[in-house]
Coordinates of C-alpha atoms in Angstrom, one line a residue:
M1 CA 16.5 -13.0 -17.0
S2 CA 20.1 -12.9 -15.7
L3 CA 21.9 -9.6 -15.3
D4 CA 25.6 -8.7 -15.1
L5 CA 25.4 -5.4 -13.1
V6 CA 27.9 -2.6 -12.7
D7 CA 28.2 -1.8 -9.0
P8 CA 25.3 0.6 -8.3
T9 CA 27.5 2.8 -6.1
T10 CA 29.9 3.4 -9.0
T11 CA 29.8 7.0 -10.3
D12 CA 32.8 6.8 -12.6
I13 CA 31.1 5.8 -15.8
P14 CA 32.8 6.9 -19.0
A15 CA 31.0 9.4 -21.2
D16 CA 30.8 7.1 -24.2
A17 CA 30.1 4.0 -22.1
A18 CA 30.6 1.9 -25.2
A19 CA 30.5 -1.5 -23.4
M20 CA 27.6 -0.7 -21.0
W21 CA 23.9 -1.0 -21.3
L22 CA 20.9 0.3 -19.3
L23 CA 17.8 -1.4 -18.0
P24 CA 15.1 -0.2 -15.6
T25 CA 15.1 -1.7 -12.1
P26 CA 11.7 -3.2 -11.0
R27 CA 11.1 0.0 -9.1
G28 CA 12.0 2.0 -12.2
A29 CA 9.6 0.1 -14.3
L30 CA 6.8 0.9 -11.9
H31 CA 7.7 4.6 -11.9
G32 CA 8.2 4.8 -15.6
F33 CA 4.8 3.4 -16.5
S34 CA 2.8 4.7 -13.6
S35 CA 1.2 7.7 -15.3
P36 CA -0.9 8.3 -18.4
E37 CA 1.0 11.6 -18.9
P38 CA 4.7 10.7 -18.3
G39 CA 7.2 13.3 -17.2
P40 CA 10.8 13.6 -18.4
S41 CA 12.2 11.0 -16.0
Q42 CA 9.4 8.6 -16.9
R43 CA 10.0 9.0 -20.6
A44 CA 13.7 8.4 -20.1
V45 CA 12.9 5.1 -18.4
Q46 CA 10.4 4.1 -21.0
A47 CA 12.9 4.6 -23.8
L48 CA 14.9 1.7 -22.3
L49 CA 12.2 -0.9 -23.1
C50 CA 11.4 -0.2 -26.7
G51 CA 13.7 -2.6 -28.5
Q52 CA 14.6 -6.3 -28.7
Q53 CA 17.6 -5.8 -26.5
A54 CA 18.7 -3.7 -23.6
M55 CA 19.6 -0.2 -24.8
P56 CA 23.3 0.8 -25.1
L57 CA 24.1 3.4 -22.5
A58 CA 25.8 5.6 -25.1
S59 CA 22.7 5.6 -27.3
W60 CA 20.4 6.4 -24.4
R61 CA 22.6 9.3 -23.3
Q62 CA 22.6 10.7 -26.8
E63 CA 18.8 10.6 -27.0
Q64 CA 17.7 11.2 -23.4
D65 CA 20.6 12.7 -21.4
R66 CA 22.3 15.4 -23.4
S67 CA 22.8 17.4 -20.2
G68 CA 24.5 14.5 -18.4
R69 CA 22.3 14.8 -15.3
M70 CA 19.4 12.4 -16.0
L71 CA 21.5 9.2 -15.5
Q72 CA 22.7 10.4 -12.1
Q73 CA 19.1 11.3 -11.1
L74 CA 17.7 7.9 -12.1
Q75 CA 20.5 6.1 -10.4
E76 CA 20.1 8.0 -7.2
K77 CA 16.4 7.0 -7.1
Q78 CA 17.3 3.4 -8.0
W79 CA 15.2 3.5 -11.2
V80 CA 17.9 2.2 -13.6
Q81 CA 20.7 -0.3 -13.5
V82 CA 23.9 -0.3 -15.6
L83 CA 24.8 -3.6 -17.2
R84 CA 28.2 -5.0 -18.3
R85 CA 26.6 -7.3 -20.8
Q86 CA 23.8 -7.0 -23.3
V87 CA 20.5 -8.8 -22.5
P88 CA 17.7 -9.7 -24.9
A89 CA 14.1 -8.9 -24.4
P90 CA 12.0 -11.6 -22.8
D91 CA 10.7 -14.2 -25.3
V92 CA 7.3 -14.9 -23.7
R93 CA 4.5 -16.5 -25.7
L94 CA 1.0 -15.2 -25.1
G95 CA -0.2 -18.5 -23.7
D96 CA 2.7 -18.6 -21.2
F97 CA 2.5 -15.0 -20.2
A98 CA 0.4 -15.2 -17.0
Q99 CA 2.3 -18.2 -15.6
H100 CA 5.8 -17.0 -16.3
V101 CA 5.5 -13.2 -15.9
I102 CA 2.6 -12.1 -13.7
A103 CA 2.4 -15.0 -11.3
P104 CA 5.9 -14.4 -9.7
L105 CA 4.6 -10.9 -8.7
S106 CA 2.1 -12.3 -6.3
G107 CA 3.1 -13.9 -3.0
E108 CA 0.3 -16.5 -3.6
R109 CA 1.1 -16.8 -7.3
R110 CA -2.4 -15.7 -8.1
A111 CA -2.5 -12.8 -10.4
V112 CA -4.6 -11.1 -13.2
L113 CA -3.6 -8.7 -16.0
A114 CA -6.6 -6.6 -17.1
S115 CA -7.2 -3.7 -19.4
D116 CA -8.5 -0.5 -17.9
S117 CA -11.8 -1.2 -19.7
G118 CA -12.2 -4.4 -17.7
F119 CA -11.1 -7.1 -20.1
C120 CA -9.1 -10.0 -18.7
L121 CA -5.9 -10.4 -20.6
G122 CA -4.4 -13.2 -18.6
H123 CA -4.5 -14.8 -15.2
S124 CA -2.7 -17.4 -13.1
G125 CA -3.7 -19.4 -10.0
L126 CA -7.5 -18.7 -10.1
D127 CA -10.4 -19.6 -12.3
Q128 CA -11.7 -17.6 -15.3
E129 CA -14.8 -16.4 -13.6
L130 CA -13.0 -14.8 -10.7
A131 CA -10.4 -13.3 -13.0
E132 CA -13.2 -11.7 -15.0
T133 CA -14.9 -10.4 -11.9
L134 CA -11.6 -8.8 -10.7
S135 CA -11.0 -7.3 -14.1
A136 CA -14.4 -5.7 -14.0
A137 CA -13.7 -4.4 -10.5
A138 CA -10.4 -2.9 -11.8
A139 CA -12.4 -1.0 -14.5
D140 CA -14.8 0.3 -11.9
Y141 CA -11.9 1.4 -9.7
S142 CA -10.2 3.0 -12.7
A143 CA -13.2 5.2 -13.2
F144 CA -13.3 6.1 -9.5
A145 CA -9.6 7.0 -9.5
A146 CA -10.1 9.2 -12.6
R147 CA -12.9 11.1 -10.9
Q148 CA -10.8 11.7 -7.8
A149 CA -7.9 13.0 -10.0
R150 CA -10.3 15.4 -11.7
R151 CA -11.3 16.7 -8.2
G152 CA -7.6 17.3 -7.5
W153 CA -6.8 14.2 -5.4
A154 CA -4.1 12.0 -6.9
G155 CA -3.9 9.6 -3.9
A156 CA -6.4 7.1 -5.4
Q157 CA -4.1 5.8 -8.1
R158 CA -3.5 2.4 -6.7
V159 CA -5.2 0.4 -3.9
A160 CA -5.0 -2.6 -1.6
F161 CA -8.1 -4.5 -0.4
H162 CA -8.1 -6.3 3.0
S163 CA -10.4 -8.9 4.4
D164 CA -8.4 -9.2 7.6
P165 CA -9.5 -6.6 10.1
D166 CA -5.9 -6.2 11.3
M167 CA -5.0 -5.1 7.7
L168 CA -1.6 -6.9 7.9
L169 CA -1.5 -8.2 4.4
P170 CA -3.8 -7.3 1.5
E171 CA -6.2 -9.7 0.0
W172 CA -5.7 -8.1 -3.4
S173 CA -3.6 -5.2 -4.7
F174 CA -4.6 -3.2 -7.8
I175 CA -1.6 -1.6 -9.6
P176 CA -2.2 0.6 -12.7
L177 CA 0.2 0.7 -15.6
W178 CA 0.1 2.9 -18.7
I179 CA 2.0 1.5 -21.7
D180 CA 2.1 3.2 -25.0
G181 CA -1.1 5.0 -24.4
S182 CA -3.1 2.0 -23.1
G183 CA -4.1 1.4 -19.5
Y184 CA -3.6 -1.9 -17.7
W185 CA -4.2 -3.2 -14.2
L186 CA -2.0 -5.7 -12.5
L187 CA -4.1 -7.5 -9.8
L188 CA -2.1 -9.4 -7.2
A189 CA -3.3 -11.7 -4.4
G190 CA -1.5 -11.6 -1.1
E191 CA 1.8 -9.9 -0.7
P192 CA 2.8 -8.0 -3.8
L193 CA 6.3 -8.9 -4.8
L194 CA 7.0 -5.9 -7.0
N195 CA 10.8 -5.7 -6.4
N196 CA 11.2 -8.5 -8.9
L197 CA 12.7 -8.6 -12.4
A198 CA 9.4 -10.1 -13.6
M199 CA 8.1 -6.5 -13.2
V200 CA 10.5 -5.4 -15.9
E201 CA 9.7 -8.4 -18.1
L202 CA 6.0 -7.6 -17.8
V203 CA 6.3 -4.1 -19.1
W204 CA 8.8 -5.0 -21.7
S205 CA 6.7 -7.9 -23.0
I206 CA 3.6 -5.8 -23.3
R207 CA 5.4 -3.1 -25.2
L208 CA 6.8 -5.6 -27.7
A209 CA 3.6 -7.6 -27.9
G210 CA 1.7 -4.5 -28.9
A211 CA -1.7 -5.3 -30.3
R212 CA -1.7 -8.9 -29.0
F213 CA -2.6 -7.5 -25.6
A214 CA -5.2 -5.0 -26.8
A215 CA -8.8 -5.7 -25.7
P216 CA -11.1 -6.6 -28.6
L217 CA -13.4 -3.9 -29.9

């Protein structure tokens, strides 16, 4: 995905913004889809990834930013980026999904996408058995995190596992995502490379794929 960005320090954006489009940053995609009960800023980010193309800024403002303050807030937190040109949604086939979308998010190019029920939806750089084991572990951790949240501690939402006693780099990182009411886990080996446009492509692809990524009943 190639982007023609407006200078992020620019604040002089016309009210109609007829020739501009919005897209989440990788950081914004993580924020927007990090909660099963999204708040206003998260819903505003989610709205940007619901179509086959990046959303026109004018349309988004009409739907999500009637007060005129939301865009400024999202830009200050580096959750959205303003584009000079329209960009299409990623055209990723299900069979290529793991290799082209989730693998670049791992420093070792070993990654798994799992449902929160423990079903392996895709993997790259590791065998099927390990991918299924990690998917089951993610489901177990999901239940643990939910229990802690009910007790009032929200700090268990995501986790990194280390085999090195120095704890310099994680062996695996477990990152939860909630997309259109469904829970997912992104499992990354080594250094997580989350500041990557592949993060935006991942969420966008899942939203457009819909039932293709749902675990079988």
